[in-house]
Amino acid sequence: MFTHIDHVAISVKDRMKSIAFYEENFGFKQYFEHDVPGVPALEKVVYLKLGNTVLELEHWNTNKVNAGCHFCLISDDFDGDYNRLVEAGIPVISEPHIPSPRVPEEKGWKRVLFQGPDGEHIEFRG
């Protein structure tokens, strides 16, 4: 049986810009990068880690669009993280609001959605 998601992948146009974006704004750290033989349109694949979360950046030399999905991070300082990202000029897609809690521990949590450099949506809750 499956136990968990290993990683989430997004397409990027400029891997160095995306690596810096996720390291500087969200605390991810790059830990691996490789070529993909036999896929000439895929320049490099880079892996970033935040705790047990792995984000895969696929650097395509063709125009790939991120659409229809997002990933969500948990914040232990929602207001501080929100203000820091707004001050950094990261576009807000959905303003902070309190959604219905899925479990009792989430009662009163806030949710917000930002946009990354390649159109990807980044949610965080806390």
mmCIF file of C-alpha atoms in Angstrom:
data_model
loop_
_atom_site.group_PDB
_atom_site.id
_atom_site.type_symbol
_atom_site.label_atom_id
_atom_site.label_comp_id
_atom_site.label_asym_id
_atom_site.label_seq_id
_atom_site.Cartn_x
_atom_site.Cartn_y
_atom_site.Cartn_z
ATOM 1 C CA MET A 1 0.000 0.000 0.000
ATOM 2 C CA PHE A 2 1.151 3.566 -0.581
ATOM 3 C CA THR A 3 2.467 5.467 2.435
ATOM 4 C CA HIS A 4 2.980 9.115 1.341
ATOM 5 C CA ILE A 5 3.807 11.477 -1.528
ATOM 6 C CA ASP A 6 7.526 11.421 -2.330
ATOM 7 C CA HIS A 7 7.656 14.817 -4.051
ATOM 8 C CA VAL A 8 5.693 17.442 -5.950
ATOM 9 C CA ALA A 9 7.058 18.644 -9.318
ATOM 10 C CA ILE A 10 6.574 21.976 -11.047
ATOM 11 C CA SER A 11 7.851 23.266 -14.382
ATOM 12 C CA VAL A 12 10.209 26.256 -14.309
ATOM 13 C CA LYS A 13 11.719 28.517 -16.985
ATOM 14 C CA ASP A 14 14.756 29.608 -14.948
ATOM 15 C CA ARG A 15 15.913 27.078 -12.388
ATOM 16 C CA MET A 16 18.400 29.413 -10.692
ATOM 17 C CA LYS A 17 15.678 32.030 -10.180
ATOM 18 C CA SER A 18 13.282 29.378 -8.859
ATOM 19 C CA ILE A 19 15.884 27.838 -6.545
ATOM 20 C CA ALA A 20 16.607 31.292 -5.074
ATOM 21 C CA PHE A 21 12.865 32.036 -4.779
ATOM 22 C CA TYR A 22 12.111 28.880 -2.776
ATOM 23 C CA GLU A 23 15.269 29.038 -0.659
ATOM 24 C CA GLU A 24 14.972 32.736 0.215
ATOM 25 C CA ASN A 25 11.210 32.945 0.733
ATOM 26 C CA PHE A 26 10.157 29.522 1.996
ATOM 27 C CA GLY A 27 13.264 27.957 3.558
ATOM 28 C CA PHE A 28 13.768 25.106 1.066
ATOM 29 C CA LYS A 29 17.354 23.921 0.444
ATOM 30 C CA GLN A 30 18.657 22.431 -2.796
ATOM 31 C CA TYR A 31 20.124 18.966 -2.303
ATOM 32 C CA PHE A 32 20.315 17.331 -5.751
ATOM 33 C CA GLU A 33 20.383 18.229 -9.453
ATOM 34 C CA HIS A 34 20.658 16.008 -12.530
ATOM 35 C CA ASP A 35 20.330 15.850 -16.303
ATOM 36 C CA VAL A 36 17.615 13.768 -17.939
ATOM 37 C CA PRO A 37 19.160 11.791 -20.817
ATOM 38 C CA GLY A 38 16.815 11.147 -23.702
ATOM 39 C CA VAL A 39 14.547 14.129 -22.957
ATOM 40 C CA PRO A 40 16.211 17.021 -24.813
ATOM 41 C CA ALA A 41 13.516 19.558 -23.855
ATOM 42 C CA LEU A 42 14.132 18.901 -20.158
ATOM 43 C CA GLU A 43 17.348 20.759 -19.315
ATOM 44 C CA LYS A 44 17.754 19.833 -15.623
ATOM 45 C CA VAL A 45 15.808 18.517 -12.658
ATOM 46 C CA VAL A 46 16.521 20.065 -9.254
ATOM 47 C CA TYR A 47 15.329 18.802 -5.879
ATOM 48 C CA LEU A 48 14.695 21.090 -2.908
ATOM 49 C CA LYS A 49 13.872 19.954 0.612
ATOM 50 C CA LEU A 50 11.963 21.532 3.505
ATOM 51 C CA GLY A 51 11.764 19.118 6.446
ATOM 52 C CA ASN A 52 10.239 15.963 4.950
ATOM 53 C CA THR A 53 8.799 17.830 1.955
ATOM 54 C CA VAL A 54 10.511 17.528 -1.440
ATOM 55 C CA LEU A 55 9.861 19.962 -4.285
ATOM 56 C CA GLU A 56 11.106 18.984 -7.748
ATOM 57 C CA LEU A 57 11.840 21.806 -10.194
ATOM 58 C CA GLU A 58 11.763 20.658 -13.818
ATOM 59 C CA HIS A 59 13.698 23.156 -15.955
ATOM 60 C CA TRP A 60 12.239 22.872 -19.456
ATOM 61 C CA ASN A 61 13.638 24.729 -22.456
ATOM 62 C CA THR A 62 10.146 24.720 -23.974
ATOM 63 C CA ASN A 63 7.121 26.618 -22.723
ATOM 64 C CA LYS A 64 5.462 24.437 -20.071
ATOM 65 C CA VAL A 65 2.568 25.848 -18.057
ATOM 66 C CA ASN A 66 1.779 25.095 -14.413
ATOM 67 C CA ALA A 67 -1.992 24.897 -14.201
ATOM 68 C CA GLY A 68 -4.644 23.138 -12.214
ATOM 69 C CA CYS A 69 -2.784 22.279 -9.043
ATOM 70 C CA HIS A 70 -0.958 23.793 -6.090
ATOM 71 C CA PHE A 71 0.948 22.710 -3.022
ATOM 72 C CA CYS A 72 0.418 23.780 0.564
ATOM 73 C CA LEU A 73 2.895 24.477 3.363
ATOM 74 C CA ILE A 74 2.174 24.759 7.077
ATOM 75 C CA SER A 75 3.347 27.915 8.875
ATOM 76 C CA ASP A 76 4.014 28.266 12.583
ATOM 77 C CA ASP A 77 3.873 32.093 12.199
ATOM 78 C CA PHE A 78 1.106 32.777 9.685
ATOM 79 C CA ASP A 79 0.962 36.579 10.070
ATOM 80 C CA GLY A 80 4.752 36.944 10.099
ATOM 81 C CA ASP A 81 5.213 34.742 7.025
ATOM 82 C CA TYR A 82 2.342 36.440 5.199
ATOM 83 C CA ASN A 83 3.727 39.928 5.856
ATOM 84 C CA ARG A 84 7.265 38.881 4.872
ATOM 85 C CA LEU A 85 6.089 37.433 1.532
ATOM 86 C CA VAL A 86 3.921 40.485 0.781
ATOM 87 C CA GLU A 87 6.875 42.778 1.562
ATOM 88 C CA ALA A 88 9.010 40.659 -0.799
ATOM 89 C CA GLY A 89 6.522 41.500 -3.576
ATOM 90 C CA ILE A 90 5.193 37.980 -4.102
ATOM 91 C CA PRO A 91 1.738 38.214 -5.706
ATOM 92 C CA VAL A 92 -1.234 37.240 -3.518
ATOM 93 C CA ILE A 93 -3.888 35.250 -5.381
ATOM 94 C CA SER A 94 -6.292 34.715 -2.485
ATOM 95 C CA GLU A 95 -6.236 36.943 0.588
ATOM 96 C CA PRO A 96 -5.935 35.351 4.040
ATOM 97 C CA HIS A 97 -9.154 33.856 5.316
ATOM 98 C CA ILE A 98 -10.300 31.226 7.799
ATOM 99 C CA PRO A 99 -11.547 28.096 6.018
ATOM 100 C CA SER A 100 -13.613 25.343 7.569
ATOM 101 C CA PRO A 101 -11.341 23.157 9.700
ATOM 102 C CA ARG A 102 -10.845 19.637 8.351
ATOM 103 C CA VAL A 103 -9.868 18.423 11.825
ATOM 104 C CA PRO A 104 -10.348 20.082 15.258
ATOM 105 C CA GLU A 105 -6.657 21.100 15.452
ATOM 106 C CA GLU A 106 -7.161 23.408 12.442
ATOM 107 C CA LYS A 107 -9.907 25.484 14.057
ATOM 108 C CA GLY A 108 -9.037 29.171 13.602
ATOM 109 C CA TRP A 109 -6.232 28.488 11.115
ATOM 110 C CA LYS A 110 -5.846 30.955 8.268
ATOM 111 C CA ARG A 111 -5.226 30.141 4.615
ATOM 112 C CA VAL A 112 -3.637 32.225 1.825
ATOM 113 C CA LEU A 113 -2.533 31.591 -1.751
ATOM 114 C CA PHE A 114 0.499 33.187 -3.448
ATOM 115 C CA GLN A 115 1.837 32.911 -6.997
ATOM 116 C CA GLY A 116 5.363 31.663 -7.726
ATOM 117 C CA PRO A 117 7.670 32.848 -10.517
ATOM 118 C CA ASP A 118 6.311 30.356 -13.069
ATOM 119 C CA GLY A 119 2.612 30.784 -12.329
ATOM 120 C CA GLU A 120 2.505 27.997 -9.752
ATOM 121 C CA HIS A 121 0.209 28.492 -6.785
ATOM 122 C CA ILE A 122 1.670 28.229 -3.273
ATOM 123 C CA GLU A 123 -0.792 27.909 -0.430
ATOM 124 C CA PHE A 124 0.062 28.079 3.204
ATOM 125 C CA ARG A 125 -1.995 27.544 6.332
ATOM 126 C CA GLY A 126 -1.445 28.047 9.989
#
